[in-house]
């Protein structure tokens, strides 16, 4: 299992979702991805994307104008 | 193909009800209205934000694949074979291109056919009975494109002939009325779906198209990068001379967004009075900076003051102070405003 980082700051919807989607495609089930964003829409979009694609949001935090989401890759 | 609107939501649900395995595909051209400006403007940040394509997929219980086609899409915007609509919207070429990309994805992932939410006569350019066969021919999808909402008005497709899909359970919607779709949405129990609007693409917007044409004219050719088309959605655009324009924030959220571009563009901000942040797109000489500063000062809270102080920041981060008289409104020619 590995944990990867992804910087999606300054990207606006739906680019953060596309970047996460493409990164997750490179990972294995059980791997974790910690991504950082500035578009507040990700707090809805990333969990929604995870739910429909079988991944799990482990944690999400806001720090000033940045948002961090930690997810675990599910089975393909 | 899931756009995030009602029609594609319904079309996918009709197929699911026939026991078909459906996965959604959604394309991002860079011009999609979805989300962008809501994420920028502070006053819009109180509104609930969601990506409607993701929302649709979740309602349907299907996977959704979002595909970035920004680079490839440029050729559609620059050279549409079937021309533009009322503005810079190349709707028919766009539809053909997206169906072609969906076909490539379908073949690469071993799917059997494509469904769309198209309705005959729904849109003046891309959804007419005469243009629907053009989409099938030019995209190469031929009769593997099924339009469940209006299939009964069209020739049988292969999925219908082969019995994969029961044609009797498809629909015969046509025309611009939304009532049949709304009734079907009610039947399926869909609420809170994206409201039918003027369009889901900035290229259908007159004001946006004018700004894009201005950009092409200033650069001497049709070209754009992602940052260009994002910035066309933000702020006031004022071009005092062909060689440069100002992008002036209209509120705090836009100001924060423009901050992120200060390493790519020189900028001006008022320091003596609350006011906007402005990016300067183009190269400017000293006398041009002064005029630019007077324009920016005119949009600050010091617009009635005798003198307003500003900071000019170059792309390399060097700064200098300016003191100017705000430009009176009647000295700002309308033709400068893009």
GROMACS .gro file of C-alpha atoms in nm:
model
  414
    1UNK     CA    1   0.000   0.000   0.000
    2UNK     CA    2   0.130   0.347  -0.080
    3UNK     CA    3   0.020   0.702  -0.016
    4UNK     CA    4   0.049   0.953  -0.300
    5UNK     CA    5   0.011   1.332  -0.302
    6UNK     CA    6  -0.166   1.540  -0.566
    7UNK     CA    7  -0.169   1.919  -0.600
    8UNK     CA    8  -0.491   2.046  -0.762
    9UNK     CA    9  -0.471   2.403  -0.635
   10UNK     CA   10  -0.610   2.672  -0.870
   11UNK     CA   11  -0.796   2.413  -1.074
   12UNK     CA   12  -1.168   2.463  -1.108
   13UNK     CA   13  -1.446   2.211  -1.150
   14UNK     CA   14  -1.428   1.960  -1.312
   15UNK     CA   15  -1.049   1.960  -1.352
   16UNK     CA   16  -0.982   1.856  -0.989
   17UNK     CA   17  -1.204   1.551  -1.041
   18UNK     CA   18  -1.030   1.467  -1.369
   19UNK     CA   19  -0.686   1.492  -1.205
   20UNK     CA   20  -0.794   1.271  -0.915
   21UNK     CA   21  -0.959   1.024  -1.153
   22UNK     CA   22  -0.646   1.000  -1.369
   23UNK     CA   23  -0.417   0.963  -1.066
   24UNK     CA   24  -0.634   0.697  -0.907
   25UNK     CA   25  -0.622   0.502  -1.235
   26UNK     CA   26  -0.245   0.461  -1.176
   27UNK     CA   27  -0.290   0.332  -0.819
   28UNK     CA   28  -0.375  -0.008  -0.675
   29UNK     CA   29  -0.674  -0.098  -0.456
   30UNK     CA   30  -0.590  -0.006  -0.098
   31UNK     CA   31  -0.354   0.275  -0.196
   32UNK     CA   32  -0.425   0.618  -0.053
   33UNK     CA   33  -0.428   0.955  -0.225
   34UNK     CA   34  -0.403   1.287  -0.045
   35UNK     CA   35  -0.505   1.576  -0.269
   36UNK     CA   36  -0.507   1.949  -0.207
   37UNK     CA   37  -0.753   2.188  -0.375
   38UNK     CA   38  -0.868   2.549  -0.375
   39UNK     CA   39  -1.207   2.501  -0.546
   40UNK     CA   40  -1.460   2.454  -0.263
   41UNK     CA   41  -1.678   2.252  -0.501
   42UNK     CA   42  -1.449   1.954  -0.444
   43UNK     CA   43  -1.607   1.895  -0.104
   44UNK     CA   44  -1.916   1.781  -0.295
   45UNK     CA   45  -1.757   1.652  -0.614
   46UNK     CA   46  -1.476   1.430  -0.484
   47UNK     CA   47  -1.694   1.240  -0.236
   48UNK     CA   48  -1.961   1.200  -0.510
   49UNK     CA   49  -1.699   1.074  -0.754
   50UNK     CA   50  -1.566   0.832  -0.491
   51UNK     CA   51  -1.914   0.699  -0.409
   52UNK     CA   52  -2.004   0.621  -0.771
   53UNK     CA   53  -1.665   0.469  -0.849
   54UNK     CA   54  -1.622   0.261  -0.535
   55UNK     CA   55  -1.353   0.457  -0.351
   56UNK     CA   56  -1.359   0.573   0.010
   57UNK     CA   57  -1.307   0.924   0.146
   58UNK     CA   58  -1.112   0.881   0.470
   59UNK     CA   59  -1.079   1.244   0.568
   60UNK     CA   60  -1.145   1.596   0.444
   61UNK     CA   61  -1.021   1.918   0.598
   62UNK     CA   62  -1.037   2.287   0.527
   63UNK     CA   63  -0.744   2.512   0.614
   64UNK     CA   64  -0.813   2.875   0.522
   65UNK     CA   65  -0.875   2.870   0.147
   66UNK     CA   66  -0.739   2.521   0.086
   67UNK     CA   67  -0.911   2.186   0.107
   68UNK     CA   68  -0.742   1.850   0.166
   69UNK     CA   69  -0.911   1.522   0.085
   70UNK     CA   70  -0.767   1.180   0.173
   71UNK     CA   71  -0.916   0.883  -0.009
   72UNK     CA   72  -0.853   0.511  -0.032
   73UNK     CA   73  -0.868   0.345  -0.372
   74UNK     CA   74  -1.136   0.076  -0.396
   75UNK     CA   75  -1.154  -0.236  -0.608
   76UNK     CA   76  -1.174  -0.165  -0.981
   77UNK     CA   77  -2.304   1.045  -2.283
   78UNK     CA   78  -2.393   1.227  -1.960
   79UNK     CA   79  -2.400   1.605  -1.986
   80UNK     CA   80  -2.547   1.666  -1.642
   81UNK     CA   81  -2.877   1.783  -1.788
   82UNK     CA   82  -3.218   1.621  -1.767
   83UNK     CA   83  -3.227   1.455  -2.110
   84UNK     CA   84  -2.916   1.243  -2.071
   85UNK     CA   85  -3.027   1.149  -1.718
   86UNK     CA   86  -3.358   1.022  -1.856
   87UNK     CA   87  -3.202   0.844  -2.154
   88UNK     CA   88  -2.965   0.652  -1.928
   89UNK     CA   89  -3.249   0.560  -1.690
   90UNK     CA   90  -3.461   0.429  -1.981
   91UNK     CA   91  -3.173   0.198  -2.074
   92UNK     CA   92  -3.112   0.086  -1.717
   93UNK     CA   93  -3.479  -0.008  -1.694
   94UNK     CA   94  -3.423  -0.244  -1.987
   95UNK     CA   95  -3.147  -0.419  -1.797
   96UNK     CA   96  -2.865  -0.263  -1.998
   97UNK     CA   97  -2.530  -0.208  -1.822
   98UNK     CA   98  -2.465   0.166  -1.859
   99UNK     CA   99  -2.158   0.371  -1.770
  100UNK     CA  100  -2.147   0.746  -1.819
  101UNK     CA  101  -1.895   0.948  -2.013
  102UNK     CA  102  -1.868   1.324  -1.984
  103UNK     CA  103  -1.638   1.554  -2.180
  104UNK     CA  104  -1.470   1.871  -2.055
  105UNK     CA  105  -1.392   2.119  -2.331
  106UNK     CA  106  -1.281   2.409  -2.111
  107UNK     CA  107  -1.592   2.604  -2.208
  108UNK     CA  108  -1.837   2.409  -1.994
  109UNK     CA  109  -2.043   2.641  -1.776
  110UNK     CA  110  -2.043   2.378  -1.501
  111UNK     CA  111  -1.911   2.511  -1.176
  112UNK     CA  112  -1.643   2.755  -1.282
  113UNK     CA  113  -1.780   3.097  -1.215
  114UNK     CA  114  -1.966   2.973  -0.909
  115UNK     CA  115  -1.633   2.871  -0.764
  116UNK     CA  116  -1.482   3.212  -0.834
  117UNK     CA  117  -1.734   3.475  -0.732
  118UNK     CA  118  -1.774   3.519  -0.360
  119UNK     CA  119  -2.145   3.593  -0.375
  120UNK     CA  120  -2.202   3.260  -0.548
  121UNK     CA  121  -2.008   3.060  -0.292
  122UNK     CA  122  -2.311   3.040  -0.064
  123UNK     CA  123  -2.501   2.850  -0.333
  124UNK     CA  124  -2.469   2.474  -0.311
  125UNK     CA  125  -2.216   2.361  -0.568
  126UNK     CA  126  -2.225   2.031  -0.743
  127UNK     CA  127  -2.110   1.883  -1.069
  128UNK     CA  128  -2.432   1.789  -1.241
  129UNK     CA  129  -2.281   1.503  -1.440
  130UNK     CA  130  -2.159   1.345  -1.116
  131UNK     CA  131  -2.495   1.410  -0.957
  132UNK     CA  132  -2.671   1.241  -1.251
  133UNK     CA  133  -2.443   0.939  -1.231
  134UNK     CA  134  -2.508   0.905  -0.860
  135UNK     CA  135  -2.884   0.926  -0.913
  136UNK     CA  136  -2.854   0.652  -1.173
  137UNK     CA  137  -2.611   0.440  -0.972
  138UNK     CA  138  -2.362   0.422  -1.259
  139UNK     CA  139  -1.994   0.495  -1.298
  140UNK     CA  140  -1.893   0.820  -1.466
  141UNK     CA  141  -1.577   0.883  -1.666
  142UNK     CA  142  -1.488   1.250  -1.716
  143UNK     CA  143  -1.258   1.306  -2.012
  144UNK     CA  144  -1.039   1.613  -2.064
  145UNK     CA  145  -1.058   1.708  -2.435
  146UNK     CA  146  -0.937   2.067  -2.398
  147UNK     CA  147  -0.643   2.043  -2.641
  148UNK     CA  148  -0.816   1.841  -2.911
  149UNK     CA  149  -1.124   2.059  -2.888
  150UNK     CA  150  -0.934   2.367  -3.002
  151UNK     CA  151  -0.951   2.257  -3.364
  152UNK     CA  152  -1.332   2.236  -3.336
  153UNK     CA  153  -1.345   2.593  -3.206
  154UNK     CA  154  -1.101   2.728  -3.465
  155UNK     CA  155  -1.225   2.547  -3.776
  156UNK     CA  156  -1.580   2.418  -3.745
  157UNK     CA  157  -1.671   2.237  -4.067
  158UNK     CA  158  -2.038   2.324  -4.022
  159UNK     CA  159  -1.978   2.676  -3.894
  160UNK     CA  160  -2.079   2.861  -3.581
  161UNK     CA  161  -2.422   2.921  -3.432
  162UNK     CA  162  -2.540   3.263  -3.319
  163UNK     CA  163  -2.210   3.316  -3.137
  164UNK     CA  164  -1.887   3.115  -3.142
  165UNK     CA  165  -2.072   2.792  -3.068
  166UNK     CA  166  -1.978   2.516  -3.313
  167UNK     CA  167  -2.267   2.298  -3.194
  168UNK     CA  168  -2.288   2.044  -3.477
  169UNK     CA  169  -1.911   1.995  -3.500
  170UNK     CA  170  -1.902   1.969  -3.122
  171UNK     CA  171  -2.165   1.696  -3.117
  172UNK     CA  172  -1.986   1.505  -3.393
  173UNK     CA  173  -1.654   1.534  -3.211
  174UNK     CA  174  -1.794   1.418  -2.879
  175UNK     CA  175  -1.972   1.120  -3.034
  176UNK     CA  176  -1.647   1.032  -3.214
  177UNK     CA  177  -1.454   1.048  -2.884
  178UNK     CA  178  -1.725   0.842  -2.714
  179UNK     CA  179  -1.700   0.585  -2.994
  180UNK     CA  180  -1.324   0.559  -2.943
  181UNK     CA  181  -1.378   0.514  -2.569
  182UNK     CA  182  -1.653   0.257  -2.633
  183UNK     CA  183  -1.423   0.053  -2.856
  184UNK     CA  184  -1.128   0.077  -2.617
  185UNK     CA  185  -1.339  -0.040  -2.321
  186UNK     CA  186  -1.541  -0.308  -2.496
  187UNK     CA  187  -1.884  -0.149  -2.481
  188UNK     CA  188  -2.148  -0.217  -2.748
  189UNK     CA  189  -2.324   0.109  -2.828
  190UNK     CA  190  -2.366   0.471  -2.724
  191UNK     CA  191  -2.676   0.643  -2.590
  192UNK     CA  192  -2.744   1.015  -2.581
  193UNK     CA  193  -3.028   1.227  -2.449
  194UNK     CA  194  -3.083   1.396  -2.783
  195UNK     CA  195  -3.437   1.483  -2.891
  196UNK     CA  196  -3.533   1.558  -3.250
  197UNK     CA  197  -3.593   1.930  -3.291
  198UNK     CA  198  -3.474   2.017  -2.942
  199UNK     CA  199  -3.183   2.236  -3.056
  200UNK     CA  200  -3.175   2.447  -3.370
  201UNK     CA  201  -2.839   2.331  -3.497
  202UNK     CA  202  -2.725   2.001  -3.351
  203UNK     CA  203  -3.053   1.827  -3.274
  204UNK     CA  204  -3.252   1.846  -3.598
  205UNK     CA  205  -3.381   1.549  -3.794
  206UNK     CA  206  -3.154   1.646  -4.087
  207UNK     CA  207  -2.841   1.676  -3.874
  208UNK     CA  208  -2.879   1.359  -3.669
  209UNK     CA  209  -2.764   1.133  -3.957
  210UNK     CA  210  -2.473   1.374  -4.014
  211UNK     CA  211  -2.357   1.316  -3.655
  212UNK     CA  212  -2.377   0.939  -3.710
  213UNK     CA  213  -2.189   0.953  -4.040
  214UNK     CA  214  -1.915   1.201  -3.951
  215UNK     CA  215  -1.844   1.053  -3.607
  216UNK     CA  216  -1.821   0.703  -3.754
  217UNK     CA  217  -2.068   0.566  -3.499
  218UNK     CA  218  -2.326   0.484  -3.769
  219UNK     CA  219  -2.617   0.284  -3.620
  220UNK     CA  220  -2.453   0.219  -3.285
  221UNK     CA  221  -2.589   0.549  -3.158
  222UNK     CA  222  -2.922   0.512  -2.980
  223UNK     CA  223  -3.133   0.810  -2.874
  224UNK     CA  224  -3.386   0.654  -2.636
  225UNK     CA  225  -3.597   0.970  -2.591
  226UNK     CA  226  -3.676   1.012  -2.961
  227UNK     CA  227  -3.589   0.670  -3.106
  228UNK     CA  228  -3.941   0.609  -3.234
  229UNK     CA  229  -3.900   0.909  -3.467
  230UNK     CA  230  -3.579   0.770  -3.614
  231UNK     CA  231  -3.474   0.462  -3.813
  232UNK     CA  232  -3.402   0.148  -3.613
  233UNK     CA  233  -3.051   0.121  -3.479
  234UNK     CA  234  -2.849  -0.197  -3.452
  235UNK     CA  235  -2.922  -0.246  -3.078
  236UNK     CA  236  -3.293  -0.238  -3.163
  237UNK     CA  237  -3.265  -0.471  -3.465
  238UNK     CA  238  -3.058  -0.719  -3.267
  239UNK     CA  239  -3.308  -0.718  -2.982
  240UNK     CA  240  -3.058  -0.588  -2.726
  241UNK     CA  241  -3.308  -0.308  -2.668
  242UNK     CA  242  -3.688  -0.319  -2.689
  243UNK     CA  243  -3.788  -0.040  -2.928
  244UNK     CA  244  -4.144  -0.046  -2.796
  245UNK     CA  245  -4.017   0.077  -2.460
  246UNK     CA  246  -3.836   0.375  -2.612
  247UNK     CA  247  -3.989   0.719  -2.665
  248UNK     CA  248  -4.094   0.946  -2.952
  249UNK     CA  249  -4.029   1.291  -2.809
  250UNK     CA  250  -3.974   1.578  -3.051
  251UNK     CA  251  -3.960   1.956  -3.054
  252UNK     CA  252  -3.852   2.219  -2.809
  253UNK     CA  253  -4.113   2.154  -2.541
  254UNK     CA  254  -3.968   2.024  -2.217
  255UNK     CA  255  -4.298   1.897  -2.082
  256UNK     CA  256  -4.257   1.531  -2.189
  257UNK     CA  257  -3.914   1.516  -2.026
  258UNK     CA  258  -4.044   1.677  -1.708
  259UNK     CA  259  -4.333   1.430  -1.694
  260UNK     CA  260  -4.093   1.139  -1.740
  261UNK     CA  261  -3.864   1.279  -1.471
  262UNK     CA  262  -4.161   1.286  -1.236
  263UNK     CA  263  -4.249   0.928  -1.328
  264UNK     CA  264  -3.893   0.818  -1.247
  265UNK     CA  265  -3.895   1.018  -0.924
  266UNK     CA  266  -3.613   1.254  -1.027
  267UNK     CA  267  -3.623   1.584  -0.843
  268UNK     CA  268  -3.372   1.865  -0.817
  269UNK     CA  269  -3.224   1.790  -1.158
  270UNK     CA  270  -3.035   2.064  -1.344
  271UNK     CA  271  -3.286   2.309  -1.484
  272UNK     CA  272  -3.303   2.343  -1.861
  273UNK     CA  273  -3.116   2.662  -1.941
  274UNK     CA  274  -2.987   2.855  -2.239
  275UNK     CA  275  -2.686   2.633  -2.276
  276UNK     CA  276  -2.411   2.450  -2.098
  277UNK     CA  277  -2.128   2.609  -2.296
  278UNK     CA  278  -1.974   2.955  -2.269
  279UNK     CA  279  -1.939   2.965  -2.648
  280UNK     CA  280  -2.317   3.011  -2.675
  281UNK     CA  281  -2.284   3.329  -2.469
  282UNK     CA  282  -2.264   3.651  -2.670
  283UNK     CA  283  -2.055   3.846  -2.421
  284UNK     CA  284  -1.808   3.560  -2.383
  285UNK     CA  285  -1.781   3.513  -2.760
  286UNK     CA  286  -1.705   3.884  -2.806
  287UNK     CA  287  -1.421   3.855  -2.552
  288UNK     CA  288  -1.280   3.550  -2.727
  289UNK     CA  289  -1.293   3.724  -3.067
  290UNK     CA  290  -1.119   4.024  -2.913
  291UNK     CA  291  -0.845   3.792  -2.781
  292UNK     CA  292  -0.794   3.638  -3.125
  293UNK     CA  293  -0.785   3.980  -3.291
  294UNK     CA  294  -0.530   4.113  -3.040
  295UNK     CA  295  -0.304   3.810  -3.089
  296UNK     CA  296  -0.338   3.811  -3.466
  297UNK     CA  297  -0.458   3.452  -3.486
  298UNK     CA  298  -0.708   3.210  -3.344
  299UNK     CA  299  -0.536   3.063  -3.040
  300UNK     CA  300  -0.599   3.019  -2.670
  301UNK     CA  301  -0.466   2.842  -2.367
  302UNK     CA  302  -0.669   2.715  -2.072
  303UNK     CA  303  -0.576   3.020  -1.862
  304UNK     CA  304  -0.703   3.251  -2.138
  305UNK     CA  305  -1.045   3.094  -2.153
  306UNK     CA  306  -1.069   3.086  -1.775
  307UNK     CA  307  -0.984   3.456  -1.750
  308UNK     CA  308  -1.247   3.544  -2.010
  309UNK     CA  309  -1.504   3.430  -1.753
  310UNK     CA  310  -1.376   3.668  -1.486
  311UNK     CA  311  -1.383   4.044  -1.428
  312UNK     CA  312  -1.424   4.349  -1.648
  313UNK     CA  313  -1.217   4.340  -1.965
  314UNK     CA  314  -1.102   4.681  -2.089
  315UNK     CA  315  -0.876   4.725  -2.390
  316UNK     CA  316  -0.751   5.086  -2.419
  317UNK     CA  317  -0.510   4.990  -2.699
  318UNK     CA  318  -0.470   4.688  -2.927
  319UNK     CA  319  -0.153   4.576  -2.749
  320UNK     CA  320  -0.289   4.525  -2.400
  321UNK     CA  321  -0.604   4.487  -2.197
  322UNK     CA  322  -0.696   4.508  -1.831
  323UNK     CA  323  -0.884   4.234  -1.646
  324UNK     CA  324  -1.032   4.408  -1.343
  325UNK     CA  325  -1.189   4.211  -1.059
  326UNK     CA  326  -1.548   4.301  -0.976
  327UNK     CA  327  -1.557   4.161  -0.624
  328UNK     CA  328  -1.346   3.988  -0.360
  329UNK     CA  329  -1.379   3.635  -0.497
  330UNK     CA  330  -1.260   3.743  -0.842
  331UNK     CA  331  -0.976   3.938  -0.682
  332UNK     CA  332  -0.857   3.625  -0.502
  333UNK     CA  333  -0.882   3.425  -0.821
  334UNK     CA  334  -0.679   3.681  -1.019
  335UNK     CA  335  -0.412   3.681  -0.744
  336UNK     CA  336  -0.316   3.336  -0.866
  337UNK     CA  337  -0.206   3.483  -1.200
  338UNK     CA  338   0.032   3.751  -1.069
  339UNK     CA  339   0.338   3.559  -1.180
  340UNK     CA  340   0.208   3.533  -1.535
  341UNK     CA  341   0.076   3.887  -1.576
  342UNK     CA  342   0.182   4.228  -1.449
  343UNK     CA  343  -0.081   4.370  -1.217
  344UNK     CA  344  -0.219   4.683  -1.053
  345UNK     CA  345  -0.393   4.722  -0.720
  346UNK     CA  346  -0.504   5.028  -0.531
  347UNK     CA  347  -0.327   5.088  -0.199
  348UNK     CA  348  -0.474   5.415  -0.072
  349UNK     CA  349  -0.835   5.302  -0.112
  350UNK     CA  350  -1.012   4.964  -0.120
  351UNK     CA  351  -1.036   4.858  -0.480
  352UNK     CA  352  -0.994   4.587  -0.736
  353UNK     CA  353  -0.699   4.385  -0.851
  354UNK     CA  354  -0.628   4.418  -1.222
  355UNK     CA  355  -0.414   4.200  -1.446
  356UNK     CA  356  -0.251   4.350  -1.753
  357UNK     CA  357  -0.264   4.112  -2.049
  358UNK     CA  358   0.003   4.238  -2.290
  359UNK     CA  359   0.321   4.441  -2.271
  360UNK     CA  360   0.294   4.800  -2.150
  361UNK     CA  361   0.516   5.109  -2.151
  362UNK     CA  362   0.527   5.366  -1.868
  363UNK     CA  363   0.266   5.601  -2.018
  364UNK     CA  364   0.036   5.305  -2.076
  365UNK     CA  365   0.079   5.193  -1.715
  366UNK     CA  366  -0.033   5.535  -1.599
  367UNK     CA  367  -0.350   5.521  -1.810
  368UNK     CA  368  -0.413   5.166  -1.690
  369UNK     CA  369  -0.372   5.285  -1.329
  370UNK     CA  370  -0.621   5.568  -1.385
  371UNK     CA  371  -0.874   5.317  -1.519
  372UNK     CA  372  -0.824   5.081  -1.225
  373UNK     CA  373  -0.853   5.373  -0.980
  374UNK     CA  374  -1.184   5.461  -1.142
  375UNK     CA  375  -1.322   5.127  -1.017
  376UNK     CA  376  -1.191   5.172  -0.661
  377UNK     CA  377  -1.358   5.342  -0.365
  378UNK     CA  378  -1.133   5.636  -0.443
  379UNK     CA  379  -1.300   5.704  -0.775
  380UNK     CA  380  -1.411   6.051  -0.658
  381UNK     CA  381  -1.077   6.134  -0.490
  382UNK     CA  382  -0.825   6.375  -0.639
  383UNK     CA  383  -0.554   6.116  -0.616
  384UNK     CA  384  -0.535   5.740  -0.572
  385UNK     CA  385  -0.223   5.541  -0.494
  386UNK     CA  386  -0.157   5.207  -0.660
  387UNK     CA  387   0.107   4.939  -0.670
  388UNK     CA  388   0.225   4.814  -1.007
  389UNK     CA  389   0.380   4.466  -0.992
  390UNK     CA  390   0.574   4.328  -1.285
  391UNK     CA  391   0.576   3.960  -1.372
  392UNK     CA  392   0.919   3.924  -1.207
  393UNK     CA  393   0.774   4.046  -0.875
  394UNK     CA  394   0.934   4.394  -0.881
  395UNK     CA  395   0.699   4.670  -0.768
  396UNK     CA  396   0.661   5.045  -0.785
  397UNK     CA  397   0.418   5.300  -0.649
  398UNK     CA  398   0.197   5.522  -0.864
  399UNK     CA  399  -0.019   5.821  -0.782
  400UNK     CA  400  -0.289   5.900  -1.036
  401UNK     CA  401  -0.615   6.084  -1.082
  402UNK     CA  402  -0.899   5.837  -1.139
  403UNK     CA  403  -1.029   5.846  -1.494
  404UNK     CA  404  -1.369   6.018  -1.500
  405UNK     CA  405  -1.643   5.785  -1.627
  406UNK     CA  406  -1.711   6.003  -1.932
  407UNK     CA  407  -1.346   5.966  -2.038
  408UNK     CA  408  -1.372   5.587  -2.058
  409UNK     CA  409  -1.484   5.523  -2.417
  410UNK     CA  410  -1.744   5.248  -2.452
  411UNK     CA  411  -1.542   5.086  -2.730
  412UNK     CA  412  -1.265   5.009  -2.479
  413UNK     CA  413  -1.499   4.785  -2.283
  414UNK     CA  414  -1.484   4.435  -2.430
   0.00000   0.00000   0.00000
